[in-house]
Coordinates of C-alpha atoms in Angstrom, one line a residue:
X1 CA 18.9 7.8 1.0
X2 CA 18.1 8.4 5.1
X3 CA 16.4 5.0 6.3
X4 CA 13.2 7.5 7.6
X5 CA 12.1 8.5 4.4
X6 CA 10.2 6.5 2.0
X7 CA 11.3 5.3 -0.8
X8 CA 9.5 5.6 -4.3
X9 CA 9.9 3.8 -7.9
X10 CA 8.5 5.9 -11.1
X11 CA 7.9 4.0 -14.3
X12 CA 5.8 6.4 -16.9
X13 CA 2.6 4.6 -15.7
X14 CA 2.5 5.2 -11.7
X15 CA 5.1 5.5 -9.0
X16 CA 5.6 2.8 -6.6
X17 CA 6.4 3.1 -2.6
X18 CA 8.5 0.6 -1.8
X19 CA 8.5 -0.6 2.2
X20 CA 11.3 -2.7 3.5
X21 CA 10.8 -4.7 6.0
X22 CA 13.2 -7.6 8.3
X23 CA 9.6 -9.5 9.1
X24 CA 9.3 -10.6 5.3
X25 CA 11.2 -13.0 3.4
X26 CA 9.3 -12.2 0.3
X27 CA 8.2 -9.5 -1.9
X28 CA 4.0 -8.7 -2.4
X29 CA 2.5 -6.2 -4.1
X30 CA -0.5 -4.3 -3.6
X31 CA -3.1 -1.6 -5.0
X32 CA -4.7 0.2 -2.3
X33 CA -7.0 2.8 -3.3
X34 CA -4.4 3.7 -6.4
X35 CA -1.6 3.8 -5.0
X36 CA 1.3 0.7 -5.9
X37 CA 3.2 -0.5 -2.8
X38 CA 5.5 -2.8 -2.6
X39 CA 6.1 -4.9 0.4
X40 CA 10.1 -6.9 0.4
X41 CA 12.6 -7.6 2.8
X42 CA 14.5 -5.3 4.4
X43 CA 18.1 -6.3 2.3
X44 CA 16.8 -6.8 -1.0
X45 CA 18.7 -5.4 -4.1
X46 CA 17.3 -2.9 -6.4
X47 CA 17.8 -4.8 -9.3
X48 CA 15.3 -7.9 -8.0
X49 CA 13.2 -5.2 -7.3
X50 CA 13.1 -3.7 -10.6
X51 CA 12.4 -7.6 -11.8
X52 CA 9.2 -8.3 -9.4
X53 CA 8.0 -5.0 -10.8
X54 CA 8.8 -5.8 -14.7
X55 CA 7.1 -9.0 -14.1
X56 CA 4.0 -7.6 -12.4
X57 CA 3.6 -4.9 -14.2
X58 CA 0.6 -5.9 -16.4
X59 CA -1.0 -7.0 -13.2
X60 CA -0.7 -3.2 -11.8
X61 CA -1.9 -1.9 -14.5
X62 CA -5.2 -3.9 -14.2
X63 CA -5.4 -3.4 -11.4
X64 CA -5.3 0.6 -10.9
X65 CA -7.6 0.9 -14.2
X66 CA -10.0 -1.4 -12.3
X67 CA -9.9 1.0 -9.3
X68 CA -10.0 4.3 -11.8
X69 CA -13.4 2.7 -13.2
X70 CA -15.6 1.5 -10.0
X71 CA -13.7 4.2 -7.4
X72 CA -16.3 6.9 -6.2
X73 CA -15.8 10.5 -7.3
X74 CA -14.1 12.5 -4.8
X75 CA -15.0 16.4 -4.3
X76 CA -11.5 16.6 -4.0
X77 CA -8.7 17.2 -6.2
X78 CA -5.6 17.3 -3.5
X79 CA -4.4 20.4 -4.9
X80 CA -3.0 23.7 -2.9
X81 CA -6.2 26.1 -1.6
X82 CA -8.6 23.3 -1.0
X83 CA -10.3 23.2 2.3
X84 CA -9.6 20.8 4.4
X85 CA -11.6 20.4 8.4
X86 CA -10.0 19.7 11.3
X87 CA -12.0 20.5 15.1
X88 CA -14.7 22.8 13.5
X89 CA -11.8 25.0 11.5
X90 CA -11.1 24.6 8.4
X91 CA -7.1 25.3 6.8
X92 CA -6.0 25.3 3.1
X93 CA -4.0 22.6 1.5
X94 CA -0.2 23.2 0.2
X95 CA 1.4 20.7 -1.6
X96 CA 4.7 21.2 -2.4
X97 CA 7.2 19.4 -4.6
X98 CA 9.8 17.4 -3.0
X99 CA 10.9 14.2 -1.1
X100 CA 7.9 13.1 0.4
X101 CA 8.5 14.3 4.1
X102 CA 5.2 14.3 7.5
X103 CA 2.5 16.5 7.0
X104 CA 2.6 19.6 8.8
X105 CA 0.7 22.2 9.5
X106 CA 1.7 25.8 9.5
X107 CA 0.8 29.0 10.0
X108 CA -2.8 28.0 9.1
X109 CA -1.7 25.5 6.4
X110 CA -1.7 21.9 6.0
X111 CA 1.5 21.4 4.2
X112 CA 2.1 18.2 2.2
X113 CA 5.4 17.4 0.2
X114 CA 5.6 14.7 -2.6
X115 CA 7.4 14.1 -5.3
X116 CA 5.2 15.4 -8.2
X117 CA 2.1 16.8 -6.7
X118 CA 0.8 17.2 -10.6
X119 CA 0.4 13.3 -11.3
X120 CA 0.6 11.5 -7.6
X121 CA -2.4 13.0 -6.0
X122 CA -2.9 9.5 -4.2
X123 CA 0.0 10.4 -2.4
X124 CA -1.3 13.9 -1.1
X125 CA -4.3 12.0 0.3
X126 CA -2.1 9.6 1.9
X127 CA 0.2 12.0 3.6
X128 CA -3.1 13.7 4.8
X129 CA -4.6 10.0 6.1
X130 CA -1.9 9.7 8.0
X131 CA -1.4 13.2 9.5
X132 CA -5.2 13.4 10.1
X133 CA -5.0 9.6 12.1
X134 CA -2.0 10.8 14.5
X135 CA -3.9 14.0 14.7
X136 CA -6.7 11.8 15.9
X137 CA -4.8 9.8 18.4
X138 CA -3.7 12.5 20.3
X139 CA -6.6 14.6 20.3
X140 CA -9.0 11.7 21.3
X141 CA -6.7 10.1 23.6
X142 CA -7.0 13.9 25.6
X143 CA -10.5 13.8 25.8
X144 CA -11.2 10.5 26.5
X145 CA -8.9 11.2 29.7
X146 CA -10.5 14.6 30.3
X147 CA -14.1 13.4 30.3
X148 CA -13.8 9.5 31.9
X149 CA -13.8 11.5 35.7
X150 CA -16.9 13.7 34.9
X151 CA -19.3 10.5 33.8
X152 CA -17.2 8.4 36.8
X153 CA -15.7 5.5 34.9
X154 CA -12.2 3.9 33.8
X155 CA -10.9 3.3 30.5
X156 CA -8.8 0.3 29.4
X157 CA -7.3 1.0 25.8
X158 CA -8.3 4.2 24.1
X159 CA -7.3 3.2 19.9
X160 CA -8.5 5.3 16.8
X161 CA -9.4 3.4 13.4
X162 CA -11.3 3.2 10.5
X163 CA -14.8 2.1 10.7
X164 CA -17.5 2.0 7.8
X165 CA -20.5 3.1 9.5
X166 CA -19.9 3.8 13.1
X167 CA -18.2 6.6 14.7
X168 CA -16.8 4.6 17.9
X169 CA -17.3 1.0 20.1
X170 CA -16.4 0.0 23.8
X171 CA -16.2 -3.0 25.2
X172 CA -17.4 -4.1 28.7
X173 CA -14.0 -4.2 29.9
X174 CA -13.6 0.0 29.0
X175 CA -11.7 -0.6 25.8
X176 CA -12.6 2.3 23.2
X177 CA -12.4 2.9 19.4
X178 CA -12.8 5.8 17.5
X179 CA -13.3 6.6 13.7
X180 CA -10.0 8.3 13.4
X181 CA -12.6 10.7 10.7
X182 CA -14.2 12.5 13.4
X183 CA -11.7 14.9 13.9
X184 CA -13.3 16.6 11.0
X185 CA -16.1 17.4 12.6
X186 CA -16.4 20.3 14.8
X187 CA -14.3 20.1 18.3
X188 CA -17.8 19.9 20.7
X189 CA -19.3 16.7 17.9
X190 CA -16.0 14.8 18.7
X191 CA -16.6 15.5 22.9
X192 CA -20.0 14.3 21.7
X193 CA -18.4 11.1 20.2
X194 CA -16.2 10.5 23.7
X195 CA -18.9 10.9 25.9
X196 CA -21.4 8.7 23.8
X197 CA -18.9 5.9 24.7
X198 CA -17.9 6.9 27.9
X199 CA -21.3 6.3 29.1
X200 CA -22.3 3.2 27.3
X201 CA -19.8 1.8 30.0
X202 CA -21.9 2.5 32.0
X203 CA -25.6 1.6 30.3
X204 CA -24.5 -0.5 27.1
X205 CA -27.6 0.2 25.0
X206 CA -29.5 2.7 23.7
X207 CA -32.4 3.5 26.3
X208 CA -33.5 6.7 28.4
X209 CA -31.0 5.6 31.3
X210 CA -27.9 6.1 28.7
X211 CA -29.3 9.3 27.3
X212 CA -30.1 10.7 30.7
X213 CA -26.4 10.0 31.3
X214 CA -25.0 11.6 28.1
X215 CA -27.6 15.1 28.8
X216 CA -26.0 15.1 32.7
X217 CA -22.2 15.1 31.3
X218 CA -23.3 17.0 28.2
X219 CA -26.6 19.0 28.6
X220 CA -25.9 20.0 24.7
X221 CA -25.3 16.8 23.3
X222 CA -28.7 16.9 21.1
X223 CA -27.5 19.6 19.3
X224 CA -24.0 17.7 18.4
X225 CA -25.9 14.2 17.5
X226 CA -28.1 15.9 14.9
X227 CA -24.5 17.9 13.4
X228 CA -23.2 14.2 13.0
X229 CA -26.8 12.8 11.8
X230 CA -26.8 15.8 9.0
X231 CA -23.8 16.1 8.1
X232 CA -22.0 13.0 9.4
X233 CA -21.7 11.4 6.2
X234 CA -20.1 14.3 4.3
X235 CA -16.4 13.4 7.0
X236 CA -13.7 11.9 4.1
X237 CA -10.8 12.5 3.3

């Protein structure tokens, strides 16, 4: 197996993603949003991994059942033809069968390749999340670099992460964090979120002076602020 290719173990009830790492001396299993992942030492033999999975089968089944019972209903089925937003455009999802490979935007379609698409929608979702995070990191950094001179500030570390109820945050030291989900919004809305956080490096509150600064850089900011308030809760993968 190629060292960059994800390793999968298939059972009758579920599939397991194997993550090998030189930083671990023992194995651990987690069920993350319906996906079973076993993290093992880099050189652990396959038969030992299989034994761990057999021993933990009841626990895994219980966790998967709990996830299915408590997870909110999703509007996505993760099948070919579904529409996925990215920076103001909608792209069709194309799901192919094969070894796990990096997700790509090709010919106007976001193409995901997974072993068994009909029974492993969580792998499609996982691949899409990785794709969005990767592109969010690149696009948001580009926007920060473009707007920081217009705002008149210098930034420190710029990173993307997942927030539960906010689109971004900043520190007095110039470090900025953005919710990667924002790249599912229209392009100018993403610009607004970037400008908003950059202006917080000047005014650390939402005072009239803060909003005047935002308006100076982005005169039409209210339109994008209103879009985010009305539709932002629907941005999800």
